[in-house]
mmCIF file of C-alpha atoms in Angstrom:
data_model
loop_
_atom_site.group_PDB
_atom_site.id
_atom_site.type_symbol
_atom_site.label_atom_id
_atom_site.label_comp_id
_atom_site.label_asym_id
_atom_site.label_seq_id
_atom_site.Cartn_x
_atom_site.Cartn_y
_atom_site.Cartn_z
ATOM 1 C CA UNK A 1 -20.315 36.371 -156.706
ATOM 2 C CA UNK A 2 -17.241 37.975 -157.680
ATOM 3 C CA UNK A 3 -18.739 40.923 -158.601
ATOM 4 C CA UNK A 4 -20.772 41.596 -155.242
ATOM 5 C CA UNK A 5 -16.960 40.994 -153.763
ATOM 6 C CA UNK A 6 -16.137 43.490 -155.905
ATOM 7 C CA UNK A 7 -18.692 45.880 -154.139
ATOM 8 C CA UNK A 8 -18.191 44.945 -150.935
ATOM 9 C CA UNK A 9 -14.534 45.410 -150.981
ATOM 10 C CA UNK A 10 -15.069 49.012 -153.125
ATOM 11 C CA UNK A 11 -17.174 49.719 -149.864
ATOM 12 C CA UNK A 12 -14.556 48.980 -147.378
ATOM 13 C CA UNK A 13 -11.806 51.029 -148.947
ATOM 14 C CA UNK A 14 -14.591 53.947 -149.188
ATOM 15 C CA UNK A 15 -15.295 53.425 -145.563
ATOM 16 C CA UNK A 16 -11.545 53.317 -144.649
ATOM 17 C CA UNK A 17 -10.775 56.923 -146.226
ATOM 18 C CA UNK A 18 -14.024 58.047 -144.830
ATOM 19 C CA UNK A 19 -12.557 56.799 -141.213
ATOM 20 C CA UNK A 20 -9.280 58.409 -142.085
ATOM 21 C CA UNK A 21 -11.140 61.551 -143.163
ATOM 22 C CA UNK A 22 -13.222 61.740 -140.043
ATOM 23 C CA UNK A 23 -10.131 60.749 -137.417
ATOM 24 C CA UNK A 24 -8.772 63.665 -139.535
ATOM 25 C CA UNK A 25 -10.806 66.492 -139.242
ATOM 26 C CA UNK A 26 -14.202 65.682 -137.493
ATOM 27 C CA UNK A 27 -17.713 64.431 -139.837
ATOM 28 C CA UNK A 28 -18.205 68.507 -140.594
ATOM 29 C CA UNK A 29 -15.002 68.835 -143.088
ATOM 30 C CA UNK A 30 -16.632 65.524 -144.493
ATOM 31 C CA UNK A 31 -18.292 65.540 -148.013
ATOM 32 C CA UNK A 32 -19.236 63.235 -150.312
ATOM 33 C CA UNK A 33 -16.672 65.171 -153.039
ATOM 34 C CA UNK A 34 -14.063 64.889 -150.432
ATOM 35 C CA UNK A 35 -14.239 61.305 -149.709
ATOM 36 C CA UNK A 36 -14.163 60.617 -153.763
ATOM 37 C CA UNK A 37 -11.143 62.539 -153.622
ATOM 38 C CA UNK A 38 -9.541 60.522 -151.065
ATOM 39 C CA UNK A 39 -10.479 57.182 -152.302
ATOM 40 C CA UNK A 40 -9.190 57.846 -156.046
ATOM 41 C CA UNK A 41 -12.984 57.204 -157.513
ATOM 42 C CA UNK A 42 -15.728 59.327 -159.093
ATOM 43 C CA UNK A 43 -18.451 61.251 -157.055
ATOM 44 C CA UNK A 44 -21.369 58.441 -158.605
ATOM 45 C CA UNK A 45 -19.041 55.998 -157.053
ATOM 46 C CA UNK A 46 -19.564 57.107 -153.715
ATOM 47 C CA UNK A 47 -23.385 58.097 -154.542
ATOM 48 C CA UNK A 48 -23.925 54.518 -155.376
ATOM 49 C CA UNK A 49 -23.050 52.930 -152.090
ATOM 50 C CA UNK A 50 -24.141 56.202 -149.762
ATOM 51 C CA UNK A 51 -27.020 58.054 -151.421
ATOM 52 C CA UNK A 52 -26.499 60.976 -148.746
ATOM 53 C CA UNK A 53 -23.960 62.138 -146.274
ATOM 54 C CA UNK A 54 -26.866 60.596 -143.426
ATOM 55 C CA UNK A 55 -26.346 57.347 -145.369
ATOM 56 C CA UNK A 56 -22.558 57.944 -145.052
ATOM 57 C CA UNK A 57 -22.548 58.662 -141.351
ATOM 58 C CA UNK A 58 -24.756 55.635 -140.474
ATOM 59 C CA UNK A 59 -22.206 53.374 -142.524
ATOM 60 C CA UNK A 60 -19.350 54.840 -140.640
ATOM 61 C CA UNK A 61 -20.546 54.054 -137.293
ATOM 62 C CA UNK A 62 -21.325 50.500 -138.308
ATOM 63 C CA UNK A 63 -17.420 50.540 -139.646
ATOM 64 C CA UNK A 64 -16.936 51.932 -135.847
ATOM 65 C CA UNK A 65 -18.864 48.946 -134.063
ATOM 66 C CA UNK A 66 -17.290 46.202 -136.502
ATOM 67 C CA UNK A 67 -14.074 47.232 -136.011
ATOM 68 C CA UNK A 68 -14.186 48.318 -131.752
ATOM 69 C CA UNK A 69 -15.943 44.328 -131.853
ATOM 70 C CA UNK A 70 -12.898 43.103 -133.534
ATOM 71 C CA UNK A 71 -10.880 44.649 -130.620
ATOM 72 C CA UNK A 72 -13.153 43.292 -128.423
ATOM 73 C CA UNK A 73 -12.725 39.568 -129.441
ATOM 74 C CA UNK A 74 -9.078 39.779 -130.516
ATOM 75 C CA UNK A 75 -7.941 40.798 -126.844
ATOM 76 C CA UNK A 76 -8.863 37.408 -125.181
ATOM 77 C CA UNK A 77 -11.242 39.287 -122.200
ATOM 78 C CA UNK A 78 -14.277 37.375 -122.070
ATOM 79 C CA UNK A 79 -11.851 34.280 -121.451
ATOM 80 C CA UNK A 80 -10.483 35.788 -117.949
ATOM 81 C CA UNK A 81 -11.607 35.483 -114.752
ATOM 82 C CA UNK A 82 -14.387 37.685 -113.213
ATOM 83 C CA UNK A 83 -11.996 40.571 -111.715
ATOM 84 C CA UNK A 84 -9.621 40.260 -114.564
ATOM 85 C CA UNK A 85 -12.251 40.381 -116.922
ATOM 86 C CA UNK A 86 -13.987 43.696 -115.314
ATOM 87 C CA UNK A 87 -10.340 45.221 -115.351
ATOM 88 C CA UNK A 88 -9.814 44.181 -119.603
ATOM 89 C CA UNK A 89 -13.871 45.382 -120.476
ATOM 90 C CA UNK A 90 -12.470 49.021 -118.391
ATOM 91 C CA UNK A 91 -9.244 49.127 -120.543
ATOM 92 C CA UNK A 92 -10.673 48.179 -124.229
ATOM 93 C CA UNK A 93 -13.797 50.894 -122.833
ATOM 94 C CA UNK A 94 -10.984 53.667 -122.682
ATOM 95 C CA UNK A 95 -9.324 55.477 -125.612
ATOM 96 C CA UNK A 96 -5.739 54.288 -125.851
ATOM 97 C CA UNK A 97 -3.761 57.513 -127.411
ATOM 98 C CA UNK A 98 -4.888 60.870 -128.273
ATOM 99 C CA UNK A 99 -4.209 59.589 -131.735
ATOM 100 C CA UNK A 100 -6.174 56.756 -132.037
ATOM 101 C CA UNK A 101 -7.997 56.528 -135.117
ATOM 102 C CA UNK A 102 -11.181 54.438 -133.992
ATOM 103 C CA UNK A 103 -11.515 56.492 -130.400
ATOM 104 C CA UNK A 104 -11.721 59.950 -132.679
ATOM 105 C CA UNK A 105 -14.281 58.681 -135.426
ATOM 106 C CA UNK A 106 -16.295 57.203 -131.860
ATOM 107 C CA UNK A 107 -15.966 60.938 -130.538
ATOM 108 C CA UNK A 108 -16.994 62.618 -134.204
ATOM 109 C CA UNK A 109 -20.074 60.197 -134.450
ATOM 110 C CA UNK A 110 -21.387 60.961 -130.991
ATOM 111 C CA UNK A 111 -21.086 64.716 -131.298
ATOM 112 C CA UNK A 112 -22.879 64.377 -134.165
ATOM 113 C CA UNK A 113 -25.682 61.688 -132.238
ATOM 114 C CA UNK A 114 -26.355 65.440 -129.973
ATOM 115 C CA UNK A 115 -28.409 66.569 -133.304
ATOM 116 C CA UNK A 116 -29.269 63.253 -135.825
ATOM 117 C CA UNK A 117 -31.532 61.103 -134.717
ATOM 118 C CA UNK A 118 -30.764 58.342 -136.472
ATOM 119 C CA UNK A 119 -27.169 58.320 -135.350
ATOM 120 C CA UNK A 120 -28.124 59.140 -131.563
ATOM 121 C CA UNK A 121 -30.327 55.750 -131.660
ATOM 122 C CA UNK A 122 -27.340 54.137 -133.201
ATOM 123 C CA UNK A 123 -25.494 55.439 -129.817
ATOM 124 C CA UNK A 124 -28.410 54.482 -127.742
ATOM 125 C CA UNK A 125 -28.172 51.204 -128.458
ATOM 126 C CA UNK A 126 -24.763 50.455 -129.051
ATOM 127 C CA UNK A 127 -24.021 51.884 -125.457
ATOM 128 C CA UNK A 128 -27.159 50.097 -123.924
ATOM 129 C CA UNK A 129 -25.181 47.112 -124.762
ATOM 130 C CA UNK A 130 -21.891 48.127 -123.645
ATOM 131 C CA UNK A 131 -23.973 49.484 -120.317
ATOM 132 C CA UNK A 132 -25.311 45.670 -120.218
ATOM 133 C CA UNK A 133 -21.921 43.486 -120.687
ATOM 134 C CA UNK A 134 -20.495 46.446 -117.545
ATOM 135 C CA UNK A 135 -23.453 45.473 -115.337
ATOM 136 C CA UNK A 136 -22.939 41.926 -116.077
ATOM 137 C CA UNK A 137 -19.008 41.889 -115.658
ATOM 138 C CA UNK A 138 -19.437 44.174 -112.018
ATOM 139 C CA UNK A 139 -22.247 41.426 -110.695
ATOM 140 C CA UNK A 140 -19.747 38.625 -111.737
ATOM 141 C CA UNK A 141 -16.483 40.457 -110.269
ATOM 142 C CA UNK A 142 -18.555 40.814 -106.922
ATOM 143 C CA UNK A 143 -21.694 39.026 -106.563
ATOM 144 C CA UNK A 144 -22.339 40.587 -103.110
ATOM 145 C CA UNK A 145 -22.907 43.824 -104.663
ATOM 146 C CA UNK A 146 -25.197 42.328 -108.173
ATOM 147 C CA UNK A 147 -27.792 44.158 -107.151
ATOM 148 C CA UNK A 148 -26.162 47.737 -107.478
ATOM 149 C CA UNK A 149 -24.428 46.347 -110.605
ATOM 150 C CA UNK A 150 -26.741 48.666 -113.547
ATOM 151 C CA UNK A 151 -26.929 52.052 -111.865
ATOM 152 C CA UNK A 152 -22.401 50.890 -111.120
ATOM 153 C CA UNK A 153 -22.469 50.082 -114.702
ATOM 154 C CA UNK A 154 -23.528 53.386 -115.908
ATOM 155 C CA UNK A 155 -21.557 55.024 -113.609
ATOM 156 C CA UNK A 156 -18.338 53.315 -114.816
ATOM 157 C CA UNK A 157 -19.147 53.910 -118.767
ATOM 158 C CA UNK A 158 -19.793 57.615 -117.709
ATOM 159 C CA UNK A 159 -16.777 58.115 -115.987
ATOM 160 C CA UNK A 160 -14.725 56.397 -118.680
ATOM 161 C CA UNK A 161 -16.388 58.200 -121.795
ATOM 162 C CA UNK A 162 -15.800 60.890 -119.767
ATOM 163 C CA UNK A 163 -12.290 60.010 -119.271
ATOM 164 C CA UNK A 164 -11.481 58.808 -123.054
ATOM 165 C CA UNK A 165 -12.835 62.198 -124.416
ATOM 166 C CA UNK A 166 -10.336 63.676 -121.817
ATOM 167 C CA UNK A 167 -7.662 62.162 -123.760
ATOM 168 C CA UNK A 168 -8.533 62.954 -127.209
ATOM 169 C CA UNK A 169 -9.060 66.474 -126.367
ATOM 170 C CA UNK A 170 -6.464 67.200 -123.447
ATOM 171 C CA UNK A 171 -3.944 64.740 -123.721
ATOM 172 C CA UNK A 172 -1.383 67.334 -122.303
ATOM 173 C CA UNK A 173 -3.981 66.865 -118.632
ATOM 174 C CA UNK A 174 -5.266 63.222 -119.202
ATOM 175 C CA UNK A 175 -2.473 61.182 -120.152
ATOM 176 C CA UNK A 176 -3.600 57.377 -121.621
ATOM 177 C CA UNK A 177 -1.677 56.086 -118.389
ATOM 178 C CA UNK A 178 -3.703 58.461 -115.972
ATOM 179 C CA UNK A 179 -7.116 57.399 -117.141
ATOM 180 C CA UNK A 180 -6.561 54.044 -116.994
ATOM 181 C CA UNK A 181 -5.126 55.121 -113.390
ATOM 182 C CA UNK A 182 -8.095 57.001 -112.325
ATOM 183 C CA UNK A 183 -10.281 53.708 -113.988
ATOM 184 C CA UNK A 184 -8.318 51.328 -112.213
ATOM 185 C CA UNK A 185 -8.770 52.927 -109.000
ATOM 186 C CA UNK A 186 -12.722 52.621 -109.635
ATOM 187 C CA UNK A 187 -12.737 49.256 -110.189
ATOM 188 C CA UNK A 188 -10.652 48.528 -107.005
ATOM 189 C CA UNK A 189 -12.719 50.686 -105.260
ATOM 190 C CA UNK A 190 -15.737 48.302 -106.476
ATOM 191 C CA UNK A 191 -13.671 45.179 -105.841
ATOM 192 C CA UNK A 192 -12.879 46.082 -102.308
ATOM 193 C CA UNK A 193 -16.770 45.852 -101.373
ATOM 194 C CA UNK A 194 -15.853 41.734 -101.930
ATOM 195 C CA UNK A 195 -13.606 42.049 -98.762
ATOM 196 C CA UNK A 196 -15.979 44.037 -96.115
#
């Protein structure tokens, strides 16, 4: 058992410099040579636990998920109310600095999603999900309106991809505090529906 530890925890660090590599300079600068480089191991290392740079890629946006999940459950939101709740799903949905290491490995993997298959049904379904727990959170937030709650849902995850790549790649124009502004504002604009 210790041994299999052993492997699992050689896999973390190699996905951790892989995450740093990618937050870095995008998944093209990425190699299998460079990421033995930056862990401190031999190129067979890094062969054994990702047999290509596919492999590699597919491992890294599982390291994405696990740790945007860990986020997810760490920041309290599912215990809020309905409104509250809709308003903490928008703000753990939008990328928090033009720094942030997580939000720029999300934006590297999704280019790449335009062109890999295997990564793009990674995306699929990782945002069908995120799409669902939206649709759910609007219908709860204001139950008069449930039934427009999907096509609202994928409305509000366009608009705040759109917003989040904004701030990774024009943070000078789309400050953190004006997306979460301009997200805010949507919500309220949903929310308001309750009242009429």
């Amino acid at each position: 058992m210790v041994e299999g530890s052993a492997v699992a925890d050689r896999r973390g660090q190699l996905l951790e410099r892989l995450a740093d590599a990618i937050a870095e300079g995008g998944i093209e600068g990425v190699s299998i040579r460079d990421l033995a480089g930056r862990a401190g191991v031999a190129i067979g290392t890094v062969q054994y636990h990702f047999a290509t740079k596919t492999d590699l890629l597919i491992a890294a946006w599982h390291h994405v998920a696990e740790q945007a999940g860990r986020r997810f459950h760490e920041s309290g939101v599912t215990a809020l109310g309905p409104e509250e709740r809709l308003l903490g799903l928008t703000e753990l949905l939008l990328t928090p600095s033009a720094d942030d290491r997580l939000a720029r490995m999300w934006l590297a993997l999704v280019a790449r999603a335009a062109h890999d298959p295997r990564i793009a049904a990674l995306h699929r379904g990782q945002w069908q999900g995120t799409e669902d727990l939206l649709a759910t959170a609007l219908a709860a937030a204001n139950p008069d309106r449930a039934d427009e709650s999907r096509d609202a849902a994928g409305e509000l995850l366009a608009l705040l991809d759109g917003l989040s790549v904004a701030v990774l790649t024009e943070p000078a124009r789309m400050t953190p505090a004006r997306s979460r502004r301009l997200a805010r504002s949507w919500v309220r604009d949903w929310l308001v529906e309750l009242a009429r």
